[in-house]
Coordinates of C-alpha atoms in Angstrom, one line a residue:
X1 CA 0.0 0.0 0.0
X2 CA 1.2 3.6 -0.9
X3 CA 2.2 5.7 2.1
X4 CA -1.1 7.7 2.8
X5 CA 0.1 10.3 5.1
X6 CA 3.5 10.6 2.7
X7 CA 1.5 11.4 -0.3
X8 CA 0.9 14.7 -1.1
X9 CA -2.7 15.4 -1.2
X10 CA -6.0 18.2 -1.0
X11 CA -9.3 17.7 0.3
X12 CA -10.4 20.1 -2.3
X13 CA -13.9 20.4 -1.2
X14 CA -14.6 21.5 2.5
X15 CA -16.3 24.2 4.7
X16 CA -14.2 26.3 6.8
X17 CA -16.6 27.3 9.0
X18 CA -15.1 27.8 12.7
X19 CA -12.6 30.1 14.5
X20 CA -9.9 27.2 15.1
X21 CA -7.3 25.5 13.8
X22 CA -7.9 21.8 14.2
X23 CA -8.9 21.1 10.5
X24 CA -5.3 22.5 9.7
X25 CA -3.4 20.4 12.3
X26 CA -4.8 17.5 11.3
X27 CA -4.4 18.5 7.4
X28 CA -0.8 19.1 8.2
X29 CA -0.5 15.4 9.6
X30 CA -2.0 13.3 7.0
X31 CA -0.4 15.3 4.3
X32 CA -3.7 17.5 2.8
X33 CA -4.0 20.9 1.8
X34 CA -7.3 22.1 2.2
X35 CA -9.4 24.0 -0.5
X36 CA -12.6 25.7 1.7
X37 CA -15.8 26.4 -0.8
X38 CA -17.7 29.5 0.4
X39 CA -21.7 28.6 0.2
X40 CA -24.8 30.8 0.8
X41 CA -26.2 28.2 3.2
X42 CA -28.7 29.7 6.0
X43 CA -27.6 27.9 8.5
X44 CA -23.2 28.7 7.8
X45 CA -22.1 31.8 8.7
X46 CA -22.2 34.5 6.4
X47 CA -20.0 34.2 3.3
X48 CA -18.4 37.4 4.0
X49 CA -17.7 35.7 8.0
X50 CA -16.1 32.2 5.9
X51 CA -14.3 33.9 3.6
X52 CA -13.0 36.2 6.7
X53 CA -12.1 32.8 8.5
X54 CA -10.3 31.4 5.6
X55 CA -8.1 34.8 5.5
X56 CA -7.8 34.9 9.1
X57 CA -6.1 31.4 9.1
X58 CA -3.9 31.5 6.4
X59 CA -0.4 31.8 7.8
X60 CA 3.1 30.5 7.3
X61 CA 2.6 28.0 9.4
X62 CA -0.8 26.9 7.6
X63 CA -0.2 28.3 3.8
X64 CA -2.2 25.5 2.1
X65 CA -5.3 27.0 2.7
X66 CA -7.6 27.8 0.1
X67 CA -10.9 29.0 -1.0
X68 CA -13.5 29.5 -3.5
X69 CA -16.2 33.0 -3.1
X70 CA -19.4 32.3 -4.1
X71 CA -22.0 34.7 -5.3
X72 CA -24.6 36.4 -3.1
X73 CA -28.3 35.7 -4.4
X74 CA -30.0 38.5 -2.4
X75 CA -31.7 41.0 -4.2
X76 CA -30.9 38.9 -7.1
X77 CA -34.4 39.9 -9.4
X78 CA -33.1 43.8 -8.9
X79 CA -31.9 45.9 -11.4
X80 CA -28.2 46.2 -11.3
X81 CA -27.6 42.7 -9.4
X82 CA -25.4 41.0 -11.8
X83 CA -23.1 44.3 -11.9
X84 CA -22.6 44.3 -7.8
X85 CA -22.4 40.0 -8.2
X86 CA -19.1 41.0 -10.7
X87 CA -18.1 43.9 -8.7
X88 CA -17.7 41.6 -5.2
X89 CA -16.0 38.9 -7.7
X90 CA -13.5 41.2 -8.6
X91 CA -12.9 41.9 -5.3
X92 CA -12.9 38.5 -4.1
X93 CA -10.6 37.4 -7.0
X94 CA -8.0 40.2 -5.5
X95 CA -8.0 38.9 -1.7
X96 CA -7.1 34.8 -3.2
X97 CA -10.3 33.3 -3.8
X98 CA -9.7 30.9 -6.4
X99 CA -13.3 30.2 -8.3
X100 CA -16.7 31.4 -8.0
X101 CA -19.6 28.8 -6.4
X102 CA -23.4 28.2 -7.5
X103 CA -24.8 26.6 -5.1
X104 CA -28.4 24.0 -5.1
X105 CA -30.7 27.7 -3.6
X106 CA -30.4 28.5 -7.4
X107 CA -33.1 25.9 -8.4
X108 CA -34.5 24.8 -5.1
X109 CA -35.3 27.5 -3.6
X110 CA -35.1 31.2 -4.8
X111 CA -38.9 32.3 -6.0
X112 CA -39.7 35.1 -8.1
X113 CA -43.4 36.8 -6.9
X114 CA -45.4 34.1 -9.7
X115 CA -44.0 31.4 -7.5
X116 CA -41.5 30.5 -10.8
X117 CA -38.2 29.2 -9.1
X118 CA -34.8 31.1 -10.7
X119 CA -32.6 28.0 -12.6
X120 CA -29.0 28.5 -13.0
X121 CA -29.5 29.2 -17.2
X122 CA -32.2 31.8 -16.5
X123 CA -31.4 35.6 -17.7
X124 CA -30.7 37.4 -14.4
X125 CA -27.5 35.0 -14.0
X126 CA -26.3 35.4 -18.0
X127 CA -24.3 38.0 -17.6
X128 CA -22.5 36.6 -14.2
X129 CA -21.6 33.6 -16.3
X130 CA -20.6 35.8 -19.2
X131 CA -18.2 37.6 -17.0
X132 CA -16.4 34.1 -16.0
X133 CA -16.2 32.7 -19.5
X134 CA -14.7 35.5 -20.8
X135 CA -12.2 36.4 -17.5
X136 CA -11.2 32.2 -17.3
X137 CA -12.5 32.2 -14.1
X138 CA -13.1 28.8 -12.7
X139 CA -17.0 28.3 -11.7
X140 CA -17.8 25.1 -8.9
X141 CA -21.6 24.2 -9.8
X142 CA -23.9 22.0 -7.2
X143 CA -27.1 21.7 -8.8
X144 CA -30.2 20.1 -7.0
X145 CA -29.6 17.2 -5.2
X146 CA -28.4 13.1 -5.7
X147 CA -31.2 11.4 -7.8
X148 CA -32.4 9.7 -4.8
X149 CA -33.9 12.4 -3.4
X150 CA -36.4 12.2 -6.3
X151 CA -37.3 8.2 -5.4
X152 CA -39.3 6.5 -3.0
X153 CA -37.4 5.7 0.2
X154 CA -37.1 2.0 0.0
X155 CA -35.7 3.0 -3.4
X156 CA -32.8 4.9 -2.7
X157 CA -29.7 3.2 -2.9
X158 CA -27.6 4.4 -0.2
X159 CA -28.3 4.5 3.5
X160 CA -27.3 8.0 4.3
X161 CA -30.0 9.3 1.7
X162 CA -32.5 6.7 3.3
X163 CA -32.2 8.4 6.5
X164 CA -32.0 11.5 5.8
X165 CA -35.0 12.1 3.8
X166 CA -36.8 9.8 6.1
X167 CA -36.1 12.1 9.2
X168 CA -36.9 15.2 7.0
X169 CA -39.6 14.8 4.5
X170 CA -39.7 18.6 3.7
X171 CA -36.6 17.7 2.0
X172 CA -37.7 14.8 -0.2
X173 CA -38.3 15.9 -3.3
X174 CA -40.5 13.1 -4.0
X175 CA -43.3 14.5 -1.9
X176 CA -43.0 17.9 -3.3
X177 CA -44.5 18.4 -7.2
X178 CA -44.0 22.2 -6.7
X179 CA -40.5 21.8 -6.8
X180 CA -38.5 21.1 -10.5
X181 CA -38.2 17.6 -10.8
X182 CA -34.4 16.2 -11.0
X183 CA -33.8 16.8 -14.8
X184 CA -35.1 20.2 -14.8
X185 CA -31.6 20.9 -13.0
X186 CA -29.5 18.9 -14.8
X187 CA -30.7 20.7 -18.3
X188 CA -30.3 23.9 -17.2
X189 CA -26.9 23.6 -15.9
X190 CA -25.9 21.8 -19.1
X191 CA -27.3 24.6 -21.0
X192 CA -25.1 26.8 -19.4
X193 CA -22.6 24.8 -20.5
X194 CA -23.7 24.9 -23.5
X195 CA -24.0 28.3 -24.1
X196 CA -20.2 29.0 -22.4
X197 CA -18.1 26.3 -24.0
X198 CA -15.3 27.7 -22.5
X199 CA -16.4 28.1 -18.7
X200 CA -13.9 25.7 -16.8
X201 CA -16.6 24.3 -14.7
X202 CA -16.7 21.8 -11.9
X203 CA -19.5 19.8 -11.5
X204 CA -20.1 19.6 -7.5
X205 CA -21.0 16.3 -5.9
X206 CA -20.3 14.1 -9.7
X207 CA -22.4 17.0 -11.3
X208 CA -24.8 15.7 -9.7
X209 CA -25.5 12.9 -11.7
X210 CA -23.9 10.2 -8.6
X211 CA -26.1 7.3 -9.9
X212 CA -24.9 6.7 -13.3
X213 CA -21.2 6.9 -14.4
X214 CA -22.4 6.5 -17.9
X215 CA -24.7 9.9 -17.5
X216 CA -21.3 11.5 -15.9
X217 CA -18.9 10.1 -19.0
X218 CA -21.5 11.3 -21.4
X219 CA -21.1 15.4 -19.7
X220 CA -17.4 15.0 -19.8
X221 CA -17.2 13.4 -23.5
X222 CA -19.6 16.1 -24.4
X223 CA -17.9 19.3 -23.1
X224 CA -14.7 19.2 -22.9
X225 CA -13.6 22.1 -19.5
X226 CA -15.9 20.0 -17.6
X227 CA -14.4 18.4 -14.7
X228 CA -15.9 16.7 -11.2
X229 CA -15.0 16.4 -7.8
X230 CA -15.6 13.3 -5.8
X231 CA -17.2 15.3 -2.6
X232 CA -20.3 13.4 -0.5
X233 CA -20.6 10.8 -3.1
X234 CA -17.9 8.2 -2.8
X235 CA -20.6 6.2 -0.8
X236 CA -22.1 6.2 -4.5
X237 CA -19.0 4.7 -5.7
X238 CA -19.2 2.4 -3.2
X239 CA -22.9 0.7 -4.5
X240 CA -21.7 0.8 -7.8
X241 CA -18.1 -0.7 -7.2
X242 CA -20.5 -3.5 -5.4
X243 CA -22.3 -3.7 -8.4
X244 CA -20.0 -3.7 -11.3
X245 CA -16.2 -2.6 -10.0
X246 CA -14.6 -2.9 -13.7
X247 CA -16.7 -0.3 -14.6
X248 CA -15.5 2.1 -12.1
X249 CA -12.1 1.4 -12.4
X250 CA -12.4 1.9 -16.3
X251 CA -14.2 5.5 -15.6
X252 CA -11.4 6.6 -13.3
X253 CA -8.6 5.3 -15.7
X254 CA -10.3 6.9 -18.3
X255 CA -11.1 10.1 -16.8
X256 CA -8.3 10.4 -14.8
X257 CA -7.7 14.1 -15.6
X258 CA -11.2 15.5 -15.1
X259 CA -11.9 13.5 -11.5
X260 CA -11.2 16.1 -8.4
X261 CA -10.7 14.6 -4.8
X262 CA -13.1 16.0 -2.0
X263 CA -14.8 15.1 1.2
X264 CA -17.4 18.3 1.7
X265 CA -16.6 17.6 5.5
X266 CA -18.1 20.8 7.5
X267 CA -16.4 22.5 10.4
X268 CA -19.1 23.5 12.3
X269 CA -18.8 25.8 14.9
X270 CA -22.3 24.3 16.7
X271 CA -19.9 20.8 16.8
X272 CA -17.2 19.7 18.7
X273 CA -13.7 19.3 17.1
X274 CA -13.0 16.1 18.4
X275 CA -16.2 14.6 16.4
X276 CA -15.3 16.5 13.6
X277 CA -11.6 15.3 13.4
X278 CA -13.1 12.1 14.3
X279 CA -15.3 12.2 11.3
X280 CA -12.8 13.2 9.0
X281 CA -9.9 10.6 9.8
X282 CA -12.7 8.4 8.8
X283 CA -13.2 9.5 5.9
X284 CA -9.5 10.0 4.6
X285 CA -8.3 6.7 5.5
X286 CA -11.5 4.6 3.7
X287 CA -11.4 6.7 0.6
X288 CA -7.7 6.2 0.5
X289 CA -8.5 2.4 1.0
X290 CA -10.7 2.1 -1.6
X291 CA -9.0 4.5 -4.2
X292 CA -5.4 3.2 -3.1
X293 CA -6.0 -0.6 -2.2
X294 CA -7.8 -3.8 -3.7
X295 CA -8.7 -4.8 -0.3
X296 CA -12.1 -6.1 0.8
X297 CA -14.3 -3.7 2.3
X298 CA -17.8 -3.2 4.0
X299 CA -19.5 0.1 4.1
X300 CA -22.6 0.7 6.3
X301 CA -23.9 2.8 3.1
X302 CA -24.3 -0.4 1.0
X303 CA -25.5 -3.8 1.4
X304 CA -22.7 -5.6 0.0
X305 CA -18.6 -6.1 0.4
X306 CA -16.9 -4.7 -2.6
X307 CA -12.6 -4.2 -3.3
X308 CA -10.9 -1.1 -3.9
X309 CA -9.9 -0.1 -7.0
X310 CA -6.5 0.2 -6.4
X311 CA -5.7 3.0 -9.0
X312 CA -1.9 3.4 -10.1
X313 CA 0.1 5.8 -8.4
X314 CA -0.2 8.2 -11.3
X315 CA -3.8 8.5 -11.2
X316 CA -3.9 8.7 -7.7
X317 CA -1.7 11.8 -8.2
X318 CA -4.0 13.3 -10.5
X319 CA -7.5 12.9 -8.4
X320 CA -5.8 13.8 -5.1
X321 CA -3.8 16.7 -6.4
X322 CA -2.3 18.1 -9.5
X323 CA -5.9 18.3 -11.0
X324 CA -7.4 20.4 -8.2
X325 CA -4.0 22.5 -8.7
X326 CA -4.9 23.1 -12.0
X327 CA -8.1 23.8 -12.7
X328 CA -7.9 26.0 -9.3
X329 CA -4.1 27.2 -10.0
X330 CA -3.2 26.4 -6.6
X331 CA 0.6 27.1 -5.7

């Protein structure tokens, strides 16, 4: 097995969230730099507070910190909003942030007065988009939520989305008609990149499209600056690895450029560190089991043992590093 801790990695999707520095000591023991994704979540702190804690903790003795700004939504159906949304990019741009990040409100929750939800590819965002094409600006997309949340319960094919929406129905998209159905945000944020062939755009969470690799190939085939990061959905991997692990491998081994490393762990203030840390060892050392090793495993998220995958070293590089550096021009 490769030397975990030795191998130079970044956990390029988290959420920097709390005044401490636990996230970094730990980061700086198992070999991470960490890449913190500003969201306009009700219940984080403000995104002008995370981007303040990012910035407030980067330091020579914790330099691998970095982040992504994400655009504020308020006011959004105003005249002039998409000129103060580029105005506070700019700005962001200048103090380090590294991309710009749409997050699942834009679909799933923002209203106009009809009751008509705004989708990314509607007008009021065009010109926000236009800005980032044309400037090469990175954009990091999370657009609704896994498939799942569209099924029945007993239907769902991992056990974290099975409890989830169980415990909170007002969330489970297959009660609710009023909401846009799955595809409705799939289209729209493939018609965005459509229409901006040359936005180099993440796709959050496997673009979202976590139950079938072939549905992910056919987005990367089809535009080309489209990459994806791993983050909340390696428990995905896991049922299909269970399933059908050839298949897997061959999708990593083919797409080994476009595949971004990340855990979307959250440091919550509300929790205590030692859970969180807790959590996140967890989650580093199974991933790197899975991805790294051919071993047997069990995973509480799926009924079935499956092996790792044991990617070559190369690849490993790729999806834990260099392509996170890249297409976020990390130093």
């Amino acid at each position: 097995m490769l030397p975990f801790k030795d191998f130079p990695k970044i956990d390029a999707h988290i959420h920097f969230n709390a005044n401490r520095d636990d996230l970094l000591k730990l980061a700086d023991d198992y070999g991470f730099s960490l890449f913190s994704i500003n969201t306009e979540v009700p219940e984080f702190p403000s995104i002008i507070e995370q981007q303040e804690l990012v910035l407030n903790h980067q330091s020579p003795s914790y330099p691998d910190l970095f982040y992504a700004t994400t655009v504020s939504t308020e006011n959004v159906f105003d005249d002039g909003w998409a000129d103060q949304a580029i105005a506070k990019i700019k700005q962001d741009l200048d103090k380090g942030a590294s991309g710009v990040k749409f997050w699942k409100n834009i679909g799933m929750s923002i209203q106009r007065p009809d009751g008509s939800f705004l989708m990314l590819d509607d007008e009021e965002l065009k010109p926000v988009f236009d800005f980032l094409e044309s400037n090469d600006i990175p954009v990091l997309g999370h657009q609704g939520e896994p498939k799942n949340c569209w099924l029945p319960v007993e239907e769902m094919t991992v056990k974290s989305d099975r409890e989830y929406f169980s415990g909170h129905p007002e969330y489970h998209m297959y009660k609710h008609d009023e909401y846009p159905d799955y595809w409705k945000h799939i289209e729209a944020r493939d018609r965005i990149l459509e229409s901006h062939p040359k936005l180099k755009f993440v796709g959050l969470h496997l673009a979202s499209l976590e139950w079938n690799l072939e549905a992910v190939a056919k987005r990367l085939d089809t535009f080309p600056n489209l990459m994806v990061d791993l983050a909340e959905r390696i428990s995905h991997l896991y049922y299909h690895t269970a399933e059908d692990r050839q298949q897997v491998k061959d999708f990593f081994e083919k797409y080994q450029n476009r595949i971004i490393y990340g855990t979307d762990i959250i440091d919550d203030p509300a929790a205590s560190p030692e859970d969180i840390i807790t959590d996140l060892k967890q989650r580093w050392t199974s991933h790197w089991k899975f991805l790294a090793t051919d071993d047997e495993m069990y995973s509480e998220q799926v009924n079935a043992s499956f092996l790792g995958l044991k990617l070559s070293k190369g690849i490993l590089d790729k999806i834990y590093r260099t392509n996170a550096q890249k297409r976020y021009r990390l130093s």
